[in-house]
Every structure is written in C-alpha cells, then in structure tokens.
Short mmCIF file of C-alpha atoms in Angstrom, two decimals:
data_model
loop_
_atom_site.label_atom_id
_atom_site.label_comp_id
_atom_site.label_asym_id
_atom_site.label_seq_id
_atom_site.Cartn_x
_atom_site.Cartn_y
_atom_site.Cartn_z
CA UNK A 1 -4.32 -31.14 2.60
CA UNK A 2 -6.25 -28.64 0.49
CA UNK A 3 -7.99 -27.57 3.67
CA UNK A 4 -4.75 -26.93 5.51
CA UNK A 5 -3.62 -24.78 2.64
CA UNK A 6 -6.83 -22.82 2.82
CA UNK A 7 -6.40 -22.38 6.56
CA UNK A 8 -2.84 -21.26 6.13
CA UNK A 9 -3.78 -18.86 3.40
CA UNK A 10 -6.78 -17.38 5.16
CA UNK A 11 -4.82 -16.70 8.27
CA UNK A 12 -1.67 -16.13 6.28
CA UNK A 13 -0.69 -12.68 7.19
CA UNK A 14 1.32 -14.09 10.06
CA UNK A 15 4.03 -11.52 9.81
CA UNK A 16 6.96 -10.67 12.00
CA UNK A 17 5.88 -8.66 15.00
CA UNK A 18 6.21 -4.90 14.60
CA UNK A 19 9.76 -3.64 15.06
CA UNK A 20 9.14 0.10 14.87
CA UNK A 21 9.12 2.42 17.79
CA UNK A 22 5.74 2.49 19.42
CA UNK A 23 3.20 4.92 18.10
CA UNK A 24 0.53 6.01 20.53
CA UNK A 25 -2.77 4.69 19.12
CA UNK A 26 -4.40 8.04 19.89
CA UNK A 27 -1.79 9.75 17.70
CA UNK A 28 -2.62 7.45 14.78
CA UNK A 29 -6.35 8.05 15.32
CA UNK A 30 -5.82 11.83 15.26
CA UNK A 31 -3.72 11.65 12.09
CA UNK A 32 -6.31 9.49 10.34
CA UNK A 33 -9.17 11.71 11.38
CA UNK A 34 -7.38 14.78 10.05
CA UNK A 35 -6.47 12.98 6.81
CA UNK A 36 -10.09 12.36 5.86
CA UNK A 37 -11.87 15.68 6.49
CA UNK A 38 -14.57 15.00 3.89
CA UNK A 39 -15.75 11.78 5.58
CA UNK A 40 -19.52 11.92 6.16
CA UNK A 41 -20.49 11.73 9.85
CA UNK A 42 -21.80 8.18 9.52
CA UNK A 43 -18.42 7.03 8.20
CA UNK A 44 -16.69 7.69 11.53
CA UNK A 45 -16.48 3.98 12.32
CA UNK A 46 -14.63 3.38 9.05
CA UNK A 47 -11.71 5.43 10.32
CA UNK A 48 -10.88 3.54 13.49
CA UNK A 49 -11.70 -0.11 13.08
CA UNK A 50 -13.32 -2.06 15.90
CA UNK A 51 -11.60 -3.88 18.78
CA UNK A 52 -10.89 -6.95 16.66
CA UNK A 53 -9.25 -4.88 13.93
CA UNK A 54 -7.21 -2.97 16.48
CA UNK A 55 -5.92 -6.24 17.89
CA UNK A 56 -5.15 -7.59 14.42
CA UNK A 57 -3.36 -4.37 13.38
CA UNK A 58 -1.28 -4.23 16.55
CA UNK A 59 -0.09 -7.83 16.14
CA UNK A 60 0.37 -7.60 12.35
CA UNK A 61 -2.39 -10.22 12.11
CA UNK A 62 -0.54 -12.63 14.34
CA UNK A 63 -2.45 -12.39 17.64
CA UNK A 64 -1.31 -14.15 20.80
CA UNK A 65 -3.26 -17.30 21.63
CA UNK A 66 -5.57 -15.76 24.21
CA UNK A 67 -6.27 -12.74 22.01
CA UNK A 68 -7.02 -15.05 19.08
CA UNK A 69 -9.48 -17.01 21.21
CA UNK A 70 -11.19 -13.80 22.34
CA UNK A 71 -11.47 -12.65 18.72
CA UNK A 72 -13.02 -15.95 17.64
CA UNK A 73 -15.59 -15.79 20.40
CA UNK A 74 -16.45 -12.15 19.80
CA UNK A 75 -16.79 -12.58 16.03
CA UNK A 76 -18.81 -15.79 16.32
CA UNK A 77 -21.32 -13.73 18.30
CA UNK A 78 -21.95 -11.47 15.28
CA UNK A 79 -23.20 -14.22 12.99
CA UNK A 80 -26.86 -14.09 12.07
CA UNK A 81 -28.21 -17.30 10.53
CA UNK A 82 -31.02 -17.55 7.98
CA UNK A 83 -34.28 -18.13 9.94
CA UNK A 84 -35.04 -21.40 8.11
CA UNK A 85 -31.45 -22.67 8.37
CA UNK A 86 -31.29 -22.97 4.61
CA UNK A 87 -27.80 -21.75 3.71
CA UNK A 88 -27.93 -22.10 -0.05
CA UNK A 89 -29.36 -19.61 -2.51
CA UNK A 90 -28.91 -19.27 -6.27
CA UNK A 91 -25.42 -19.95 -7.61
CA UNK A 92 -26.03 -17.85 -10.73
CA UNK A 93 -26.67 -14.80 -8.59
CA UNK A 94 -23.64 -15.85 -6.56
CA UNK A 95 -21.48 -15.79 -9.69
CA UNK A 96 -22.69 -12.28 -10.50
CA UNK A 97 -21.82 -10.94 -7.09
CA UNK A 98 -18.48 -12.75 -7.16
CA UNK A 99 -17.69 -10.72 -10.30
CA UNK A 100 -18.83 -7.36 -8.97
CA UNK A 101 -16.55 -5.04 -7.04
CA UNK A 102 -19.23 -2.38 -6.77
CA UNK A 103 -20.07 -0.77 -3.47
CA UNK A 104 -18.98 1.35 -0.51
CA UNK A 105 -16.28 3.33 -2.36
CA UNK A 106 -16.75 7.09 -2.12
CA UNK A 107 -17.60 7.13 -5.82
CA UNK A 108 -20.40 4.59 -5.25
CA UNK A 109 -22.77 7.06 -3.56
CA UNK A 110 -25.69 7.38 -3.88
CA UNK A 111 -25.86 3.60 -4.44
CA UNK A 112 -26.74 2.62 -8.00
CA UNK A 113 -26.85 -1.15 -7.57
CA UNK A 114 -26.38 -3.87 -4.95
CA UNK A 115 -22.91 -4.28 -3.44
CA UNK A 116 -20.74 -6.98 -4.91
CA UNK A 117 -18.56 -9.48 -3.07
CA UNK A 118 -15.65 -9.14 -5.53
CA UNK A 119 -14.59 -12.73 -4.77
CA UNK A 120 -12.59 -12.99 -8.01
CA UNK A 121 -10.37 -10.12 -6.89
CA UNK A 122 -8.69 -12.61 -4.54
CA UNK A 123 -9.84 -16.16 -5.41
CA UNK A 124 -10.01 -18.56 -8.30
CA UNK A 125 -13.55 -19.97 -8.55
CA UNK A 126 -14.94 -21.14 -11.91
CA UNK A 127 -12.64 -22.46 -14.64
CA UNK A 128 -14.09 -19.97 -17.12
CA UNK A 129 -12.97 -16.88 -15.27
CA UNK A 130 -9.24 -16.57 -15.83
CA UNK A 131 -8.97 -13.06 -14.41
CA UNK A 132 -8.75 -13.95 -10.75
CA UNK A 133 -6.49 -12.81 -7.95
CA UNK A 134 -4.26 -14.84 -5.68
CA UNK A 135 -4.51 -13.00 -2.36
CA UNK A 136 -6.75 -15.80 -1.13
CA UNK A 137 -6.61 -19.55 -1.81
CA UNK A 138 -8.16 -21.11 -4.91
CA UNK A 139 -11.79 -22.09 -4.28
CA UNK A 140 -12.04 -24.23 -7.39
CA UNK A 141 -14.11 -27.41 -6.70
CA UNK A 142 -14.77 -26.12 -3.20
CA UNK A 143 -17.95 -28.13 -2.61
CA UNK A 144 -16.76 -31.24 -4.39
CA UNK A 145 -13.63 -31.40 -2.23
CA UNK A 146 -15.90 -31.34 0.82
CA UNK A 147 -18.29 -34.00 -0.53
CA UNK A 148 -21.05 -31.38 -0.49
CA UNK A 149 -21.56 -32.12 3.21
CA UNK A 150 -24.24 -30.10 5.05
CA UNK A 151 -21.71 -29.13 7.76
CA UNK A 152 -19.45 -27.72 5.04
CA UNK A 153 -22.37 -25.71 3.66
CA UNK A 154 -22.97 -24.17 7.06
CA UNK A 155 -19.24 -23.57 7.58
CA UNK A 156 -19.04 -21.78 4.22
CA UNK A 157 -21.90 -19.52 5.27
CA UNK A 158 -20.10 -18.72 8.51
CA UNK A 159 -16.82 -17.97 6.76
CA UNK A 160 -18.51 -15.57 4.41
CA UNK A 161 -20.49 -13.94 7.19
CA UNK A 162 -17.48 -13.56 9.46
CA UNK A 163 -14.25 -15.36 8.63
CA UNK A 164 -12.65 -14.46 11.98
CA UNK A 165 -14.76 -17.05 13.75
CA UNK A 166 -12.71 -19.75 12.01
CA UNK A 167 -9.50 -17.80 11.33
CA UNK A 168 -8.78 -14.93 13.73
CA UNK A 169 -7.23 -11.96 11.88
CA UNK A 170 -8.15 -13.45 8.51
CA UNK A 171 -7.57 -11.02 5.64
CA UNK A 172 -11.05 -11.62 4.27
CA UNK A 173 -13.74 -8.94 4.71
CA UNK A 174 -16.53 -9.76 7.18
CA UNK A 175 -19.22 -9.68 4.52
CA UNK A 176 -22.15 -10.28 6.87
CA UNK A 177 -20.96 -8.67 10.07
CA UNK A 178 -19.85 -5.50 8.25
CA UNK A 179 -23.09 -5.42 6.21
CA UNK A 180 -21.31 -5.57 2.86
CA UNK A 181 -23.66 -8.33 1.65
CA UNK A 182 -27.17 -9.28 2.77
CA UNK A 183 -28.04 -12.71 4.15
CA UNK A 184 -29.67 -13.54 0.80
CA UNK A 185 -26.51 -12.55 -1.08
CA UNK A 186 -24.32 -14.60 1.22
CA UNK A 187 -26.57 -17.60 0.55
CA UNK A 188 -26.10 -17.03 -3.18
CA UNK A 189 -22.32 -17.01 -2.72
CA UNK A 190 -22.55 -20.19 -0.63
CA UNK A 191 -24.46 -21.82 -3.51
CA UNK A 192 -21.71 -20.80 -5.93
CA UNK A 193 -19.23 -22.61 -3.70
CA UNK A 194 -21.27 -25.57 -2.54
CA UNK A 195 -23.98 -26.40 -5.08
CA UNK A 196 -23.21 -29.53 -7.14
CA UNK A 197 -24.61 -27.66 -10.17
CA UNK A 198 -22.32 -24.68 -9.70
CA UNK A 199 -19.55 -24.36 -12.33
CA UNK A 200 -17.13 -24.10 -9.39
CA UNK A 201 -17.81 -27.83 -8.89
CA UNK A 202 -18.78 -29.04 -12.37
CA UNK A 203 -15.69 -27.49 -13.93
CA UNK A 204 -17.82 -26.11 -16.78
CA UNK B 1 11.47 16.04 -30.58
CA UNK B 2 8.72 17.81 -28.62
CA UNK B 3 6.41 17.24 -31.58
CA UNK B 4 6.93 13.48 -31.74
CA UNK B 5 6.31 13.30 -28.02
CA UNK B 6 2.91 14.91 -28.40
CA UNK B 7 2.01 12.59 -31.24
CA UNK B 8 2.97 9.59 -29.19
CA UNK B 9 0.89 10.78 -26.32
CA UNK B 10 -2.11 11.24 -28.58
CA UNK B 11 -1.66 7.86 -30.22
CA UNK B 12 -1.48 6.13 -26.89
CA UNK B 13 -4.40 7.99 -25.45
CA UNK B 14 -6.51 6.00 -27.88
CA UNK B 15 -5.13 2.63 -26.82
CA UNK B 16 -5.28 3.46 -23.20
CA UNK B 17 -8.67 5.09 -22.86
CA UNK B 18 -9.78 1.85 -21.31
CA UNK B 19 -12.14 1.61 -18.37
CA UNK B 20 -10.94 0.14 -15.07
CA UNK B 21 -12.71 -3.11 -15.91
CA UNK B 22 -10.71 -6.22 -15.15
CA UNK B 23 -11.66 -7.91 -18.41
CA UNK B 24 -9.51 -5.28 -20.09
CA UNK B 25 -6.46 -5.99 -17.97
CA UNK B 26 -4.90 -8.11 -20.68
CA UNK B 27 -5.34 -5.34 -23.21
CA UNK B 28 -3.81 -2.82 -20.86
CA UNK B 29 -0.89 -5.19 -20.39
CA UNK B 30 -0.42 -5.28 -24.16
CA UNK B 31 -0.53 -1.50 -24.37
CA UNK B 32 2.08 -1.28 -21.64
CA UNK B 33 4.29 -3.76 -23.40
CA UNK B 34 4.14 -1.58 -26.51
CA UNK B 35 5.06 1.43 -24.43
CA UNK B 36 7.95 -0.36 -22.79
CA UNK B 37 9.32 -1.42 -26.16
CA UNK B 38 9.18 2.19 -27.31
CA UNK B 39 10.81 3.43 -24.14
CA UNK B 40 13.65 1.01 -24.68
CA UNK B 41 14.24 2.55 -28.07
CA UNK B 42 13.70 6.12 -26.96
CA UNK B 43 13.50 6.78 -23.22
CA UNK B 44 12.21 10.28 -23.95
CA UNK B 45 9.01 8.93 -25.49
CA UNK B 46 7.34 8.58 -22.07
CA UNK B 47 4.39 11.03 -22.28
CA UNK B 48 5.14 11.98 -18.69
CA UNK B 49 7.94 14.21 -20.01
CA UNK B 50 5.27 16.53 -21.41
CA UNK B 51 4.14 17.16 -17.85
CA UNK B 52 7.72 17.53 -16.62
CA UNK B 53 8.16 20.22 -19.30
CA UNK B 54 4.91 21.88 -18.27
CA UNK B 55 6.08 21.72 -14.66
CA UNK B 56 9.39 23.36 -15.54
CA UNK B 57 7.53 26.22 -17.22
CA UNK B 58 5.19 26.57 -14.23
CA UNK B 59 8.18 26.71 -11.88
CA UNK B 60 9.32 29.97 -13.47
CA UNK B 61 5.88 31.48 -14.15
CA UNK B 62 4.70 34.31 -11.91
CA UNK B 63 1.24 33.76 -10.47
CA UNK B 64 -1.08 34.53 -7.57
CA UNK B 65 -1.75 37.69 -5.58
CA UNK B 66 1.96 37.99 -4.83
CA UNK B 67 2.83 37.65 -8.52
CA UNK B 68 5.75 35.35 -7.78
CA UNK B 69 7.18 32.18 -9.28
CA UNK B 70 8.39 29.03 -7.53
CA UNK B 71 12.00 30.03 -8.14
CA UNK B 72 12.57 30.97 -4.49
CA UNK B 73 11.01 27.72 -3.26
CA UNK B 74 13.36 25.91 -0.87
CA UNK B 75 13.02 22.16 -1.35
CA UNK B 76 15.64 21.52 1.30
CA UNK B 77 18.85 22.34 -0.54
CA UNK B 78 18.30 26.09 -0.57
CA UNK B 79 15.97 28.45 -2.49
CA UNK B 80 15.65 27.50 -6.14
CA UNK B 81 17.83 24.38 -5.90
CA UNK B 82 16.04 21.66 -7.83
CA UNK B 83 18.75 19.23 -8.91
CA UNK B 84 18.87 16.29 -6.52
CA UNK B 85 16.30 17.84 -4.15
CA UNK B 86 13.71 15.09 -4.57
CA UNK B 87 16.25 12.43 -3.60
CA UNK B 88 16.41 13.96 -0.10
CA UNK B 89 12.66 14.16 0.51
CA UNK B 90 10.61 13.78 2.64
CA UNK B 91 12.35 15.84 5.29
CA UNK B 92 11.66 18.12 8.22
CA UNK B 93 11.37 21.81 7.31
CA UNK B 94 11.95 24.21 10.18
CA UNK B 95 10.09 27.08 8.46
CA UNK B 96 6.88 25.04 8.31
CA UNK B 97 7.74 23.04 11.45
CA UNK B 98 6.68 19.76 9.89
CA UNK B 99 7.87 16.88 7.75
CA UNK B 100 6.91 17.29 4.11
CA UNK B 101 7.03 15.17 0.99
CA UNK B 102 7.63 16.85 -2.37
CA UNK B 103 3.99 17.60 -3.19
CA UNK B 104 3.23 18.92 0.28
CA UNK B 105 6.29 21.18 0.09
CA UNK B 106 5.23 22.51 -3.31
CA UNK B 107 1.78 23.23 -1.91
CA UNK B 108 3.43 25.17 0.89
CA UNK B 109 5.66 27.14 -1.51
CA UNK B 110 2.66 27.96 -3.68
CA UNK B 111 0.85 29.40 -0.68
CA UNK B 112 3.76 31.26 0.92
CA UNK B 113 5.39 32.55 -2.27
CA UNK B 114 2.43 33.10 -4.56
CA UNK B 115 -0.26 33.67 -1.96
CA UNK B 116 -2.50 30.93 -3.38
CA UNK B 117 -4.54 28.98 -0.83
CA UNK B 118 -3.46 25.41 -0.13
CA UNK B 119 -6.86 24.69 1.43
CA UNK B 120 -8.51 25.55 -1.88
CA UNK B 121 -6.04 23.52 -3.90
CA UNK B 122 -6.58 20.32 -1.93
CA UNK B 123 -10.31 20.38 -2.62
CA UNK B 124 -9.60 19.00 -6.12
CA UNK B 125 -5.91 18.20 -6.25
CA UNK B 126 -5.92 15.24 -8.66
CA UNK B 127 -7.04 14.91 -12.27
CA UNK B 128 -9.93 12.76 -13.44
CA UNK B 129 -9.05 9.91 -15.83
CA UNK B 130 -7.81 11.26 -19.16
CA UNK B 131 -7.19 14.77 -17.74
CA UNK B 132 -3.61 15.99 -17.42
CA UNK B 133 -2.00 16.04 -13.99
CA UNK B 134 -2.68 19.31 -12.19
CA UNK B 135 -0.24 22.15 -11.51
CA UNK B 136 1.52 20.78 -8.41
CA UNK B 137 1.67 17.33 -9.97
CA UNK B 138 3.32 18.74 -13.09
CA UNK B 139 5.86 20.65 -11.02
CA UNK B 140 6.46 17.54 -8.88
CA UNK B 141 7.13 15.56 -12.06
CA UNK B 142 9.64 18.18 -13.17
CA UNK B 143 11.39 18.39 -9.79
CA UNK B 144 11.51 14.61 -9.28
CA UNK B 145 12.83 14.05 -12.81
CA UNK B 146 15.79 16.25 -11.79
CA UNK B 147 16.82 13.48 -9.38
CA UNK B 148 16.53 10.70 -11.95
CA UNK B 149 19.52 8.39 -11.94
CA UNK B 150 20.26 9.23 -8.29
CA UNK B 151 19.53 7.05 -5.30
CA UNK B 152 17.07 7.93 -2.57
CA UNK B 153 19.10 9.59 0.14
CA UNK B 154 16.48 11.02 2.50
CA UNK B 155 18.03 11.14 5.97
CA UNK B 156 14.84 10.48 7.89
CA UNK B 157 16.84 10.53 11.11
CA UNK B 158 15.72 13.78 12.74
CA UNK B 159 13.25 13.09 15.56
CA UNK B 160 10.31 14.52 13.58
CA UNK B 161 11.28 12.35 10.59
CA UNK B 162 11.64 9.22 12.70
CA UNK B 163 8.21 9.96 14.11
CA UNK B 164 6.76 10.26 10.61
CA UNK B 165 8.29 6.95 9.50
CA UNK B 166 6.97 5.18 12.61
CA UNK B 167 3.50 6.66 12.12
CA UNK B 168 3.61 5.64 8.47
CA UNK B 169 4.49 2.08 9.39
CA UNK B 170 1.66 1.95 11.92
CA UNK B 171 -0.79 3.24 9.32
CA UNK B 172 0.51 0.72 6.78
CA UNK B 173 -0.65 -2.10 9.08
CA UNK B 174 -3.78 -0.36 10.32
CA UNK B 175 -6.94 -2.25 9.35
CA UNK B 176 -10.11 -0.21 9.03
CA UNK B 177 -13.01 0.56 6.74
CA UNK B 178 -15.90 -1.80 5.97
CA UNK B 179 -13.57 -4.29 4.24
CA UNK B 180 -11.12 -4.41 7.18
CA UNK B 181 -8.23 -3.71 4.80
CA UNK B 182 -4.80 -2.30 5.59
CA UNK B 183 -2.12 -1.42 3.07
CA UNK B 184 -0.50 -4.63 4.30
CA UNK B 185 -3.51 -6.66 3.12
CA UNK B 186 -2.41 -6.12 -0.46
CA UNK B 187 1.27 -5.20 -0.14
CA UNK B 188 2.80 -7.53 2.45
CA UNK B 189 3.55 -10.60 0.36
CA UNK B 190 5.44 -11.17 -2.83
CA UNK B 191 4.01 -12.40 -6.12
CA UNK B 192 0.32 -11.94 -5.35
CA UNK B 193 -2.22 -10.21 -7.51
CA UNK B 194 -5.71 -8.70 -7.47
CA UNK B 195 -7.54 -10.05 -10.50
CA UNK B 196 -4.57 -9.88 -12.91
CA UNK B 197 -2.85 -6.82 -11.42
CA UNK B 198 0.43 -7.62 -9.74
CA UNK B 199 0.78 -6.29 -6.19
CA UNK B 200 4.20 -4.95 -5.21
CA UNK B 201 5.49 -6.21 -1.87
CA UNK B 202 6.03 -2.84 -0.21
CA UNK B 203 6.62 -4.23 3.27
CA UNK B 204 9.93 -5.50 1.94
CA UNK B 205 12.83 -3.26 0.97
CA UNK B 206 13.86 -5.14 -2.14
CA UNK B 207 10.58 -4.70 -3.99
CA UNK B 208 9.83 -1.28 -2.53
CA UNK B 209 13.15 0.09 -3.73
CA UNK B 210 12.32 -1.01 -7.27
CA UNK B 211 8.99 0.81 -7.56
CA UNK B 212 8.80 3.78 -5.17
CA UNK B 213 11.39 5.80 -7.12
CA UNK B 214 9.21 5.66 -10.23
CA UNK B 215 6.62 8.15 -8.96
CA UNK B 216 5.26 10.46 -10.36
CA UNK B 217 4.53 8.03 -13.16
CA UNK B 218 2.61 8.04 -16.41
CA UNK B 219 -0.29 5.68 -15.85
CA UNK B 220 -1.36 3.93 -19.05
CA UNK B 221 -4.83 2.89 -17.84
CA UNK B 222 -5.70 6.50 -16.91
CA UNK B 223 -3.64 8.22 -19.65
CA UNK B 224 -2.14 10.73 -17.28
CA UNK B 225 0.66 11.28 -14.85
CA UNK B 226 -0.25 10.17 -11.36
CA UNK B 227 1.63 11.41 -8.31
CA UNK B 228 2.36 9.46 -5.12
CA UNK B 229 -0.28 11.43 -3.19
CA UNK B 230 -2.81 10.49 -5.87
CA UNK B 231 -1.66 6.84 -5.81
CA UNK B 232 -2.32 6.67 -2.06
CA UNK B 233 -5.75 8.25 -2.45
CA UNK B 234 -6.55 5.58 -5.02
CA UNK B 235 -5.44 2.76 -2.72
CA UNK B 236 -7.59 4.19 0.10
CA UNK B 237 -10.47 4.33 -2.39
CA UNK B 238 -10.08 0.59 -2.92
CA UNK B 239 -10.05 0.21 0.86
CA UNK B 240 -13.49 1.91 0.97
CA UNK B 241 -12.03 4.79 2.93
CA UNK B 242 -12.90 8.46 2.31
CA UNK B 243 -10.78 10.80 0.16
CA UNK B 244 -7.24 11.08 1.52
CA UNK B 245 -6.36 14.74 1.93
CA UNK B 246 -3.28 15.77 -0.02
CA UNK B 247 -0.59 16.98 2.35
CA UNK B 248 -2.19 15.52 5.48
CA UNK B 249 0.21 14.23 8.14
CA UNK B 250 -1.00 10.68 7.49
CA UNK B 251 -0.21 10.96 3.77
CA UNK B 252 3.24 12.40 4.48
CA UNK B 253 3.90 9.69 7.09
CA UNK B 254 3.02 6.92 4.64
CA UNK B 255 5.30 8.45 2.02
CA UNK B 256 8.09 8.78 4.60
CA UNK B 257 7.67 5.09 5.49
CA UNK B 258 7.60 4.02 1.83
CA UNK B 259 10.69 6.12 1.09
CA UNK B 260 12.46 4.55 4.05
CA UNK B 261 11.52 1.14 2.65
CA UNK B 262 12.97 2.21 -0.69
CA UNK B 263 16.22 3.70 0.66
CA UNK B 264 19.07 3.24 -1.80
CA UNK B 265 16.52 2.57 -4.54
CA UNK B 266 17.12 4.41 -7.77
CA UNK B 267 14.93 7.29 -8.88
CA UNK B 268 13.55 7.02 -12.42
CA UNK B 269 10.93 9.73 -12.96
CA UNK B 270 8.63 9.86 -14.80
CA UNK B 271 7.94 6.15 -14.38
CA UNK B 272 5.52 4.16 -16.45
CA UNK B 273 2.74 2.20 -14.79
CA UNK B 274 -0.15 0.00 -15.79
#
C-alpha cells in the first residue's frame, strides 16, 4: 500500500496533455539560449535537457507506454554500481547530505563544500526534522517497511542514482547519472534510508 | 504618514534580516503574520510603498544623456498614461516590435527616452538581500500600484502575444538543468511545499489569479521589494540554471503565460511575501 503511494507520488506529475498551440522546439531552445547569456560554456547541456527530459517535457511527464519503456531502458544503462556491490555507507553522513541544499547554483561557484542531496526539501525522513517538504512521498521508516531486505537496499541505490529506471519521468533529480552526488554519497543516503540504526527507521 | 512608514520599515528590517536557512522558516512566518496584522490595520504600512513613492519621483526625474524623464513613456495607453496601464500588460508594442512586460517596457523607455543603455542595466538589474529594489523595480512598483484594485485585463490575443503565451507555457513545462527541474516540478500541484514554504499551484488559474497580481511585492525574508523578473531569476537559481536575463524573450513569455493564467485576478501591488 505504502509502496503504491510512493510509486504514484514519484511518477505523480501525470498531468493533462499539453493543450497549447505547438511551439517549435528549436524556437524554445533559441529563446532559452538567449535568456542565459552569462552561462559558462560548460553549462550548455543545462540549457537543453537530454532526450529523456525532452520526452518528459513534451508529454508533461506522462509519456506514452513505448516512450516510457525506452526511457526506463536508457536510464537503467546510466547506473554505475559500487565495485564491491556494497550499497550502504554511513547514515550519519547521509543525514548531513539530506539536510544540505548546497551545490550547482550559480552562487555556489567556485565550490566551497560537497554538494548536498537536499532530500528534506521534498521528503519527510527522520521524526526529528519537522521542516520537510511534501513534493515527494514520506520516507519515514523506509527500511523498516521493506524488512531491510537486500533487494530493497539495491533498489534504493538505483532510485537515488537514477529514479527514471523505476519511474519514467519521475520528478526526482538523477543524483548519480547527473553527477550531483558521488557513489559514496549515494551509499550514505541509502544507509540513511535502509540501515536499521538510522533514525529514519528507529524513530529516534 | 511617510515618517511612520520609514520607521516601520526599519523596525521590520531587524526582524527580517534572516538568512535563507530553512530552520528560520517558522520565524519568518511569525514575522509575516505580524506584518499581515499591521497591514489589516493600516494597508499603507507595507514598506513597499516607500519604493512606489521613490518610483513615482523617478518617473518625473530627468536623467541620462538625453536629460529626459519617463513622462513620455508609452506603457500601452499612450505617452505618460500610468493609471490602469499595468493591468493591460504584457502586450505587443509596435514601436519595439515585440511583446513586453512592464519591466521590459520600462527598460526600453529608459533607453529610448533617456539614452541610458539597457544592456548595461541588465548586468546587475536586481538588488542583493537587504538592498532596496533598483530604479526600474521602483518605477515598476509605482506603475503597478496604479492598477491596484483593478483586474488583469491583458488582451494577449494578438498573434505575437499568443506566441509569447504558448512559448511561456512550453518553458513552464521544460525540464532542464542538472536537477531536471521545470517550473511545473514545483508549481503544478496544489498544497505542496518545499521544506515549510508553500508552493503556489501556478498551472491552475484559481491559485495563479490569487498571487500573480501581487508582484512587485515586499519580500519579508529579503527585506526588499522584489519584482516578477527577479522572482523568476530566483526560481531559475533554485533550478540550478544560470542567471535569467531581465527582458529576455523567455522571461517575457513566462510572464505572459503567468498573466494569462491569472486573467481576471485582482491586482494588489505592492504585495507582501514571505
């Protein structure tokens, strides 16, 4: 039940198909390029979005079945697994990165610290943190609800690395594939979700 | 009257000189509540009126190589006509051959009438936290306040305007940047929040028409008036995009789309925001 809710929420943005008159994608690209003249050269890819994002934008995150399947396959191919297949790091570090929204904003250069995951912006996690957002589902007791199963640990890693493998056109950032977080950081976030000692699961 | 306004502004600057940090959200909420209570008693106590007054003075002040004021600026209803002009923007202007929102039009008037470069202005068009809104923002606050109490009545039916609205809608749903965000990521559902900040549902007319007419608004957490162009830059900042250029076609298109979403909404400028 909880899981269905999470699935619904992650893929939620199933919105009515666009009703406006068609805008030539090249026109939108030109307008965006002109709107951000101070973008450094290596930010060019930020302006357009890749093929998956173009498909999600065009369908208002509600891709047709075949497109959804293509997205899942493509995004699954981006996932890099830890060499030793150990998916869990340190939940305390995970909690710190869940709190931090630092990174990749134009005011964050040159980098002064590691990027955060900003999980609390959208999700409830530990009981102690009451300042959490509701754009994503609550992740309270995430591991406990999944009996701390090894498959669930791996699945959590995959969702953090690239959520579109499980939920095409998910609203969640592709933390691994887009190089927002490192593999080590993703493992720390997995531990926050899945470790039996993590306050997400102990309720402390 | 003017005096008490200034005092209020100073008093609140202290409460509101709060960093962006989420842990302070609750405190900001409390500060806003205090403000709202005061506004109920005296609607003129919104510190944004100081900037509207400054904008009114700037409108009539001669400046630039052409030593001219804004008084011949045509906001769509004829040169110098300010009352009700904001309610009909954005619109297509034949003299500039493009659709313009209020701030973009003011930028154009400043260049054509006063001879002051728009390209220079847009290098640093918005104030840092705690700094007062800049010249165009102050004038925009003045002009928009002269449509307060009216409903949005932008036509947006000329071909160029329809184009702008359609482009704006496309951009609203366009996902890009390293976080894969679109405006719709945060503004296409009702009742959601980021940390504790409520997110208005701008993809829907009902909520859009409640909030879009409140810009420019005095922003408690930054202790200054923020304009719509500045608001959009800030949302793109959260999206990990570069700095949105004031007056760019994309910015005007988004404002045209948002205004279309808010059609028939009431204008109440300066607004008051978190």
